[in-house]
CSV table of N, CA and C in Angstrom, one decimal:
chain,number,residue,atom,x,y,z
A,1,UNK,N,1.0,-1.4,-0.3
A,1,UNK,CA,-0.2,0.1,-0.5
A,1,UNK,C,0.6,0.9,0.2
A,2,UNK,N,0.9,2.3,-0.8
A,2,UNK,CA,1.4,3.8,-1.1
A,2,UNK,C,0.9,4.4,-0.1
A,3,UNK,N,1.7,5.5,0.3
A,3,UNK,CA,1.2,6.8,1.0
A,3,UNK,C,0.5,7.4,-0.2
A,4,UNK,N,-0.4,8.1,0.5
A,4,UNK,CA,-1.9,9.2,-0.4
A,4,UNK,C,-2.5,9.6,0.9
A,5,UNK,N,-3.1,10.5,0.7
A,5,UNK,CA,-4.1,11.1,1.8
A,5,UNK,C,-4.7,10.0,2.1
A,6,UNK,N,-5.0,10.5,3.4
A,6,UNK,CA,-5.8,9.5,4.4
A,6,UNK,C,-5.6,8.4,4.7
A,7,UNK,N,-3.8,8.3,4.6
A,7,UNK,CA,-3.7,6.9,5.1
A,7,UNK,C,-2.9,6.8,6.7
A,8,UNK,N,-2.8,6.1,7.4
A,8,UNK,CA,-1.7,6.1,8.6
A,8,UNK,C,-0.4,5.8,7.9
A,9,UNK,N,0.3,6.8,8.3
A,9,UNK,CA,2.0,6.4,8.3
A,9,UNK,C,3.0,5.9,9.0
A,10,UNK,N,4.0,5.4,9.4
A,10,UNK,CA,4.9,5.3,10.3
A,10,UNK,C,6.1,5.3,9.7
A,11,UNK,N,6.7,6.0,10.0
A,11,UNK,CA,8.4,6.2,9.7
A,11,UNK,C,9.3,6.4,10.5
A,12,UNK,N,10.5,5.8,10.2
A,12,UNK,CA,11.5,6.2,11.2
A,12,UNK,C,12.6,7.2,10.5
A,13,UNK,N,13.1,7.7,11.4
A,13,UNK,CA,13.8,9.1,10.5
A,13,UNK,C,15.1,9.5,11.5
A,14,UNK,N,15.8,10.1,10.9
A,14,UNK,CA,17.0,10.9,11.4
A,14,UNK,C,16.9,12.2,10.5
A,15,UNK,N,17.1,13.3,11.4
A,15,UNK,CA,16.7,15.0,11.0
A,15,UNK,C,18.2,15.5,11.4
A,16,UNK,N,18.8,15.9,10.5
A,16,UNK,CA,20.2,16.6,10.8
A,16,UNK,C,19.9,17.9,10.0
A,17,UNK,N,21.1,18.5,10.6
A,17,UNK,CA,20.9,20.1,9.8
A,17,UNK,C,21.9,20.1,8.9
A,18,UNK,N,22.8,21.3,8.5
A,18,UNK,CA,23.3,21.8,7.3
A,18,UNK,C,24.8,21.2,7.7
A,19,UNK,N,25.6,20.8,8.7
A,19,UNK,CA,26.5,20.5,9.3
A,19,UNK,C,26.4,19.2,9.7
A,20,UNK,N,24.9,18.1,9.2
A,20,UNK,CA,24.9,17.1,9.6
A,20,UNK,C,25.0,16.8,11.6
A,21,UNK,N,24.9,17.6,12.0
A,21,UNK,CA,24.4,17.7,13.4
A,21,UNK,C,22.9,16.9,13.5
A,22,UNK,N,23.1,15.7,14.1
A,22,UNK,CA,21.4,15.6,14.5
A,22,UNK,C,20.6,16.0,15.5
A,23,UNK,N,19.8,16.6,14.8
A,23,UNK,CA,18.6,17.3,15.6
A,23,UNK,C,17.4,16.6,16.2
A,24,UNK,N,17.1,15.5,15.4
A,24,UNK,CA,16.3,14.7,16.4
A,24,UNK,C,15.6,12.9,15.4
A,25,UNK,N,15.4,12.3,16.2
A,25,UNK,CA,15.5,10.8,15.8
A,25,UNK,C,14.6,10.0,16.2
A,26,UNK,N,14.2,9.2,15.4
A,26,UNK,CA,12.8,8.5,16.3
A,26,UNK,C,13.5,7.1,16.9
A,27,UNK,N,15.1,7.1,16.4
A,27,UNK,CA,15.7,5.9,17.1
A,27,UNK,C,15.8,5.8,18.6
A,28,UNK,N,15.4,4.7,19.0
A,28,UNK,CA,15.0,4.4,20.9
A,28,UNK,C,13.4,4.7,20.9
A,29,UNK,N,12.8,5.3,19.8
A,29,UNK,CA,11.1,5.9,20.3
A,29,UNK,C,9.8,5.4,20.0
A,30,UNK,N,10.7,4.5,18.6
A,30,UNK,CA,9.8,3.7,17.9
A,30,UNK,C,9.5,4.9,16.8
A,31,UNK,N,8.4,4.3,16.0
A,31,UNK,CA,8.4,5.4,14.4
A,31,UNK,C,7.4,6.5,14.6
A,32,UNK,N,7.4,7.3,13.9
A,32,UNK,CA,6.4,8.3,14.4
A,32,UNK,C,5.2,7.9,13.3
A,33,UNK,N,4.0,8.2,13.6
A,33,UNK,CA,2.9,7.8,12.9
A,33,UNK,C,2.0,9.0,12.8
A,34,UNK,N,1.5,9.0,11.8
A,34,UNK,CA,0.9,10.6,11.4
A,34,UNK,C,0.0,9.6,10.3
A,35,UNK,N,-1.5,10.8,10.0
A,35,UNK,CA,-2.3,10.9,8.9
A,35,UNK,C,-1.9,11.6,7.7
A,36,UNK,N,-1.3,11.2,7.0
A,36,UNK,CA,-1.2,11.5,5.5
A,36,UNK,C,-2.3,12.7,5.3
A,37,UNK,N,-2.0,13.7,5.2
A,37,UNK,CA,-2.4,14.7,4.3
A,37,UNK,C,-3.4,15.8,5.5
A,38,UNK,N,-3.0,15.3,6.5
A,38,UNK,CA,-3.5,16.1,7.7
A,38,UNK,C,-2.5,17.1,8.5
A,39,UNK,N,-1.7,17.5,7.7
A,39,UNK,CA,-0.8,18.3,8.1
A,39,UNK,C,-0.2,17.8,9.3
A,40,UNK,N,0.0,16.8,9.5
A,40,UNK,CA,0.7,16.5,11.0
A,40,UNK,C,2.1,16.4,11.4
A,41,UNK,N,2.7,16.8,9.4
A,41,UNK,CA,4.0,16.8,9.9
A,41,UNK,C,4.1,17.9,8.5
A,42,UNK,N,5.8,18.2,8.6
A,42,UNK,CA,6.0,19.6,7.9
A,42,UNK,C,5.9,19.4,6.2
A,43,UNK,N,5.4,20.4,5.7
A,43,UNK,CA,4.7,20.2,4.0
A,43,UNK,C,5.9,19.5,3.3
A,44,UNK,N,7.0,19.5,3.6
A,44,UNK,CA,8.0,19.3,2.6
A,44,UNK,C,7.8,17.8,2.5
A,45,UNK,N,8.5,17.4,3.9
A,45,UNK,CA,8.5,16.0,4.0
A,45,UNK,C,7.4,14.9,3.5
A,46,UNK,N,6.2,15.8,4.1
A,46,UNK,CA,4.7,15.1,3.7
A,46,UNK,C,4.7,15.0,2.3
A,47,UNK,N,5.1,15.8,1.2
A,47,UNK,CA,5.6,15.7,-0.3
A,47,UNK,C,6.5,14.7,-0.5
A,48,UNK,N,7.3,14.8,0.0
A,48,UNK,CA,8.5,13.9,-0.6
A,48,UNK,C,8.0,12.1,-0.1
A,49,UNK,N,7.5,12.2,0.5
A,49,UNK,CA,6.7,10.7,0.9
A,49,UNK,C,5.3,10.4,0.4
A,50,UNK,N,5.3,10.9,-0.1
A,50,UNK,CA,4.0,10.9,-1.3
A,50,UNK,C,4.1,9.5,-2.5
A,51,UNK,N,3.3,8.7,-2.2
A,51,UNK,CA,3.7,7.6,-3.1
A,51,UNK,C,4.5,6.7,-2.7
A,52,UNK,N,5.3,6.5,-1.7
A,52,UNK,CA,6.2,5.4,-1.2
A,52,UNK,C,5.6,4.5,-0.4
A,53,UNK,N,6.3,3.8,-0.7
A,53,UNK,CA,5.2,2.1,0.4
A,53,UNK,C,6.5,1.5,1.2
A,54,UNK,N,6.1,0.7,2.1
A,54,UNK,CA,6.9,-0.3,3.3
A,54,UNK,C,7.8,-0.5,2.9
A,55,UNK,N,9.1,0.2,3.3
A,55,UNK,CA,10.9,-0.5,3.0
A,55,UNK,C,11.4,0.6,2.5
A,56,UNK,N,10.2,1.2,1.7
A,56,UNK,CA,11.1,2.9,1.2
A,56,UNK,C,12.1,3.5,2.1
A,57,UNK,N,13.1,3.9,1.6
A,57,UNK,CA,14.3,4.8,2.2
A,57,UNK,C,14.5,5.4,1.4
A,58,UNK,N,14.4,7.2,2.0
A,58,UNK,CA,14.9,8.3,0.7
A,58,UNK,C,15.5,9.1,2.2
A,59,UNK,N,16.3,10.1,1.3
A,59,UNK,CA,16.5,11.4,1.8
A,59,UNK,C,15.7,12.3,1.2
A,60,UNK,N,15.9,13.2,1.6
A,60,UNK,CA,14.9,14.6,1.6
A,60,UNK,C,15.1,15.9,2.5
A,61,UNK,N,15.9,16.7,1.5
A,61,UNK,CA,16.0,18.0,1.8
A,61,UNK,C,15.5,19.0,1.7
A,62,UNK,N,14.6,19.7,3.0
A,62,UNK,CA,13.4,20.5,2.6
A,62,UNK,C,13.8,21.8,3.5
A,63,UNK,N,13.6,22.6,2.5
A,63,UNK,CA,13.7,24.0,2.7
A,63,UNK,C,13.3,24.6,3.9
A,64,UNK,N,13.6,25.7,4.1
A,64,UNK,CA,12.7,26.5,5.5
A,64,UNK,C,11.2,26.9,5.2
A,65,UNK,N,10.7,27.4,3.8
A,65,UNK,CA,9.8,27.4,3.4
A,65,UNK,C,8.6,26.2,3.2
A,66,UNK,N,9.3,25.4,3.5
A,66,UNK,CA,8.6,23.7,2.9
A,66,UNK,C,8.7,23.2,4.6
A,67,UNK,N,9.0,24.0,5.7
A,67,UNK,CA,9.5,23.2,6.9
A,67,UNK,C,8.6,24.4,7.9
A,68,UNK,N,9.4,25.2,8.7
A,68,UNK,CA,8.9,26.4,10.0
A,68,UNK,C,9.3,27.3,9.4
A,69,UNK,N,9.5,27.8,8.1
A,69,UNK,CA,9.5,29.3,7.7
A,69,UNK,C,10.7,30.0,8.1
A,70,UNK,N,10.7,30.7,7.4
A,70,UNK,CA,11.8,31.9,7.9
A,70,UNK,C,11.7,32.5,9.3
A,71,UNK,N,12.7,32.8,9.5
A,71,UNK,CA,13.3,33.7,11.1
A,71,UNK,C,12.0,35.1,10.7
A,72,UNK,N,11.0,35.4,11.5
A,72,UNK,CA,10.6,36.3,11.4
A,72,UNK,C,10.9,37.1,12.8
A,73,UNK,N,11.4,38.4,11.9
A,73,UNK,CA,12.5,39.2,13.2
A,73,UNK,C,11.1,40.0,13.9
A,74,UNK,N,9.8,40.2,13.7
A,74,UNK,CA,8.7,40.4,14.3
A,74,UNK,C,8.6,39.7,15.7
A,75,UNK,N,9.4,38.3,15.7
A,75,UNK,CA,8.7,37.2,17.0
A,75,UNK,C,9.4,37.6,17.5
A,76,UNK,N,10.5,38.5,17.4
A,76,UNK,CA,12.2,38.7,18.3
A,76,UNK,C,11.7,40.2,19.2
A,77,UNK,N,11.4,39.9,20.4
A,77,UNK,CA,11.2,41.1,20.8
A,77,UNK,C,11.6,41.2,22.5
A,78,UNK,N,12.1,42.6,23.2
A,78,UNK,CA,12.6,42.5,24.1
A,78,UNK,C,11.3,43.2,25.2
A,79,UNK,N,11.0,42.2,26.4
A,79,UNK,CA,10.6,42.7,27.5
A,79,UNK,C,10.9,42.7,28.3
A,80,UNK,N,10.4,43.9,29.5
A,80,UNK,CA,11.1,44.4,30.7
A,80,UNK,C,11.2,42.8,31.4
A,81,UNK,N,12.5,43.1,32.3
A,81,UNK,CA,12.7,42.1,33.1
A,81,UNK,C,11.6,41.5,34.0
A,82,UNK,N,11.4,42.4,34.6
A,82,UNK,CA,10.2,42.8,35.6
A,82,UNK,C,9.3,42.0,35.2
A,83,UNK,N,8.7,41.6,33.9
A,83,UNK,CA,7.5,40.6,33.2
A,83,UNK,C,8.2,39.0,33.7
A,84,UNK,N,9.5,38.7,33.9
A,84,UNK,CA,9.6,37.6,34.3
A,84,UNK,C,9.9,37.2,35.6
A,85,UNK,N,9.4,38.1,36.5
A,85,UNK,CA,9.7,37.9,37.9
A,85,UNK,C,9.3,36.9,38.2
A,86,UNK,N,9.4,36.1,39.2
A,86,UNK,CA,9.3,34.5,40.2
A,86,UNK,C,10.3,33.6,38.7
A,87,UNK,N,11.0,34.0,37.7
A,87,UNK,CA,11.6,32.9,37.1
A,87,UNK,C,13.3,33.1,37.4
A,88,UNK,N,13.5,32.0,38.0
A,88,UNK,CA,15.0,31.8,38.9
A,88,UNK,C,15.8,31.2,37.7
A,89,UNK,N,17.4,32.1,38.3
A,89,UNK,CA,18.1,32.0,37.1
A,89,UNK,C,17.8,31.8,35.5
A,90,UNK,N,17.2,33.1,35.4
A,90,UNK,CA,17.0,33.7,33.6
A,90,UNK,C,18.2,33.4,33.2
A,91,UNK,N,18.5,32.7,32.1
A,91,UNK,CA,19.4,32.9,31.2
A,91,UNK,C,19.3,32.8,29.7
A,92,UNK,N,19.9,32.9,28.5
A,92,UNK,CA,20.3,32.8,27.3
A,92,UNK,C,19.8,31.2,27.0
A,93,UNK,N,19.0,30.9,25.8
A,93,UNK,CA,18.8,29.2,25.9
A,93,UNK,C,17.5,28.7,26.7
A,94,UNK,N,17.2,29.7,27.6
A,94,UNK,CA,15.9,29.2,28.6
A,94,UNK,C,14.9,28.9,27.2
A,95,UNK,N,13.7,28.0,27.6
A,95,UNK,CA,12.5,27.5,27.0
A,95,UNK,C,11.8,28.0,27.6
A,96,UNK,N,10.5,29.1,27.6
A,96,UNK,CA,9.8,29.9,28.4
A,96,UNK,C,8.7,29.4,27.7
A,97,UNK,N,7.2,29.5,28.4
A,97,UNK,CA,6.0,29.9,27.9
A,97,UNK,C,5.7,31.3,28.2
A,98,UNK,N,4.7,32.1,27.2
A,98,UNK,CA,4.8,33.4,27.8
A,98,UNK,C,3.2,33.7,27.2
A,99,UNK,N,2.3,34.7,28.3
A,99,UNK,CA,1.0,34.7,27.8
A,99,UNK,C,1.1,36.1,27.5
A,100,UNK,N,0.2,36.4,26.0
A,100,UNK,CA,0.7,37.5,25.8
A,100,UNK,C,-0.6,38.8,26.1
A,101,UNK,N,-1.3,38.3,27.2
A,101,UNK,CA,-2.4,38.8,27.8
A,101,UNK,C,-3.6,39.0,27.0
A,102,UNK,N,-3.5,38.5,26.2
A,102,UNK,CA,-4.8,38.0,25.2
A,102,UNK,C,-5.5,36.8,25.7
A,103,UNK,N,-4.8,35.9,26.1
A,103,UNK,CA,-4.8,34.4,26.5
A,103,UNK,C,-4.4,33.6,26.2
A,104,UNK,N,-3.2,34.1,25.2
A,104,UNK,CA,-2.8,33.0,24.1
A,104,UNK,C,-1.4,33.3,24.9
A,105,UNK,N,-0.5,31.7,24.6
A,105,UNK,CA,0.0,31.2,25.4
A,105,UNK,C,1.1,31.2,24.2
A,106,UNK,N,2.5,31.5,24.4
A,106,UNK,CA,3.5,31.3,23.3
A,106,UNK,C,4.6,30.5,23.7
A,107,UNK,N,5.2,29.8,23.0
A,107,UNK,CA,6.6,29.1,23.5
A,107,UNK,C,7.9,30.1,23.1
A,108,UNK,N,8.4,30.6,23.5
A,108,UNK,CA,9.7,31.9,23.6
A,108,UNK,C,10.8,30.9,23.9
A,109,UNK,N,11.8,31.6,23.4
A,109,UNK,CA,13.6,31.1,24.0
A,109,UNK,C,13.8,32.3,24.2
A,110,UNK,N,14.9,32.3,25.5
A,110,UNK,CA,15.4,33.6,25.8
A,110,UNK,C,17.0,33.7,25.0
A,111,UNK,N,16.8,35.0,24.5
A,111,UNK,CA,18.2,34.7,23.8
A,111,UNK,C,18.9,35.7,24.5
A,112,UNK,N,18.6,36.5,25.4
A,112,UNK,CA,19.7,37.8,26.0
A,112,UNK,C,18.7,38.1,27.1
A,113,UNK,N,20.0,38.1,28.8
A,113,UNK,CA,18.9,39.0,29.5
A,113,UNK,C,20.1,40.2,29.9
A,114,UNK,N,19.6,41.1,30.1
A,114,UNK,CA,19.9,42.4,30.4
A,114,UNK,C,19.7,43.1,32.1
A,115,UNK,N,20.2,44.0,32.4
A,115,UNK,CA,20.0,44.6,33.5
A,115,UNK,C,18.3,44.9,33.1
A,116,UNK,N,17.4,45.6,32.5
A,116,UNK,CA,16.5,45.8,32.6
A,116,UNK,C,15.8,44.9,31.5
A,117,UNK,N,15.5,44.6,30.5
A,117,UNK,CA,15.1,43.9,29.7
A,117,UNK,C,15.5,42.1,28.9
A,118,UNK,N,14.8,41.8,28.7
A,118,UNK,CA,15.1,40.3,28.0
A,118,UNK,C,14.4,40.8,26.7
A,119,UNK,N,15.7,39.8,25.9
A,119,UNK,CA,15.3,40.0,24.6
A,119,UNK,C,14.7,38.2,24.4
A,120,UNK,N,13.5,38.0,23.7
A,120,UNK,CA,12.9,36.1,23.7
A,120,UNK,C,12.8,36.4,22.1
A,121,UNK,N,12.7,35.0,21.7
A,121,UNK,CA,12.1,34.6,20.4
A,121,UNK,C,11.6,33.9,20.5
A,122,UNK,N,10.1,33.9,19.7
A,122,UNK,CA,9.0,33.2,19.4
A,122,UNK,C,9.1,32.5,18.5
A,123,UNK,N,10.0,32.7,17.6
A,123,UNK,CA,9.9,31.8,16.1
A,123,UNK,C,10.4,30.3,16.6
A,124,UNK,N,9.8,29.4,15.9
A,124,UNK,CA,10.3,28.0,16.3
A,124,UNK,C,11.8,27.7,15.7
A,125,UNK,N,12.1,26.9,17.1
A,125,UNK,CA,13.8,26.5,17.0
A,125,UNK,C,14.2,26.2,15.9
A,126,UNK,N,13.4,25.8,14.9
A,126,UNK,CA,14.4,25.3,13.4
A,126,UNK,C,13.7,26.3,12.3
A,127,UNK,N,13.3,27.4,12.4
A,127,UNK,CA,12.5,28.4,11.5
A,127,UNK,C,13.9,29.0,10.8
A,128,UNK,N,14.0,29.0,9.8
A,128,UNK,CA,15.4,29.4,9.0
A,128,UNK,C,16.3,28.7,8.9
A,129,UNK,N,16.1,27.1,9.0
A,129,UNK,CA,16.9,26.0,8.7
A,129,UNK,C,16.8,24.9,7.9
A,130,UNK,N,17.6,24.8,6.8
A,130,UNK,CA,16.9,23.6,5.6
A,130,UNK,C,17.7,22.3,6.7
A,131,UNK,N,16.7,21.2,6.7
A,131,UNK,CA,16.4,20.1,7.2
A,131,UNK,C,16.7,19.0,6.2
A,132,UNK,N,17.7,18.3,6.9
A,132,UNK,CA,17.7,16.6,5.8
A,132,UNK,C,17.4,15.4,7.0
A,133,UNK,N,16.5,14.7,6.2
A,133,UNK,CA,15.9,13.9,6.7
A,133,UNK,C,16.1,12.6,5.9
A,134,UNK,N,16.8,11.5,6.7
A,134,UNK,CA,16.4,10.1,6.5
A,134,UNK,C,15.8,9.7,6.9
A,135,UNK,N,14.9,8.9,5.9
A,135,UNK,CA,13.5,8.1,5.8
A,135,UNK,C,13.6,6.9,5.3
A,136,UNK,N,13.1,6.0,6.5
A,136,UNK,CA,12.2,4.6,5.9
A,136,UNK,C,11.1,4.7,6.5
A,137,UNK,N,9.9,4.2,5.7
A,137,UNK,CA,8.6,3.8,5.5
A,137,UNK,C,8.2,2.5,6.7
A,138,UNK,N,7.9,2.7,7.6
A,138,UNK,CA,7.9,1.4,8.2
A,138,UNK,C,6.4,0.7,7.8
A,139,UNK,N,5.5,1.3,8.0
A,139,UNK,CA,4.2,0.8,7.7
A,139,UNK,C,2.9,1.9,6.9
A,140,UNK,N,2.1,1.4,6.3
A,140,UNK,CA,1.0,2.3,5.4
A,140,UNK,C,-0.2,1.9,5.7
A,141,UNK,N,-1.6,2.5,6.4
A,141,UNK,CA,-2.9,1.2,6.4
A,141,UNK,C,-4.1,2.5,6.2
A,142,UNK,N,-5.0,1.9,5.7
A,142,UNK,CA,-6.1,2.9,5.6
A,142,UNK,C,-6.5,3.7,6.7
A,143,UNK,N,-6.7,4.8,7.0
A,143,UNK,CA,-7.2,5.2,8.0
A,143,UNK,C,-8.6,4.9,8.5
A,144,UNK,N,-9.1,5.2,9.9
A,144,UNK,CA,-10.3,4.8,10.0
A,144,UNK,C,-11.2,5.8,9.8
A,145,UNK,N,-12.7,6.2,9.5
A,145,UNK,CA,-13.1,7.0,9.3
A,145,UNK,C,-13.1,8.2,10.5
A,146,UNK,N,-12.9,8.0,11.8
A,146,UNK,CA,-13.2,8.5,12.8
A,146,UNK,C,-11.6,9.3,12.8
A,147,UNK,N,-10.4,8.6,12.6
A,147,UNK,CA,-9.2,9.2,12.5
A,147,UNK,C,-9.1,10.4,11.3
A,148,UNK,N,-9.7,9.7,10.0
A,148,UNK,CA,-9.9,11.1,9.2
A,148,UNK,C,-11.2,12.2,9.9
A,149,UNK,N,-12.1,12.3,10.5
A,149,UNK,CA,-12.9,13.0,11.0
A,149,UNK,C,-12.3,14.0,12.0
A,150,UNK,N,-11.3,13.4,12.8
A,150,UNK,CA,-10.7,14.2,13.8
A,150,UNK,C,-9.1,14.8,13.2
A,151,UNK,N,-8.6,14.0,12.2
A,151,UNK,CA,-7.4,14.9,11.6
A,151,UNK,C,-6.3,14.0,11.9
A,152,UNK,N,-6.5,13.2,12.8
A,152,UNK,CA,-5.2,12.2,13.6
A,152,UNK,C,-5.4,11.1,13.9
A,153,UNK,N,-4.4,10.8,14.0
A,153,UNK,CA,-3.7,8.6,14.2
A,153,UNK,C,-4.8,8.7,15.9
A,154,UNK,N,-5.4,7.9,16.1
A,154,UNK,CA,-5.8,7.2,16.8
A,154,UNK,C,-4.8,6.3,17.6
């Protein structure tokens, strides 16, 4: 059975950056399972997997616009350090959840800590990066009507 819309796909993968450093892998975690065509994985990888079958292995390079997008400078902001009151050992690289005041929660990374201001980045950590996947298709099956209706694997 080949990969196409509304099929449940399980893949083993290794994700590396342009320098070959491993960013993520399914090794030791079992395959990644998703509903094909439901935007459960990045578009560039989903397009590359279309038509493949269990046992197929492929190398896929995904440009930022087909992954997590380019870095958006508007998502890098300075906020008063006082807004971070109660956070111990505030340091660059720290991942936080920030409430924008409208009830929306954003995942941000601290980029710089100053005396008065803290620079935070709400871009996806992989924004702006070219991603390299080594993928092996583990299995493909028809999705159930419930999985299709809900847009994800059960």
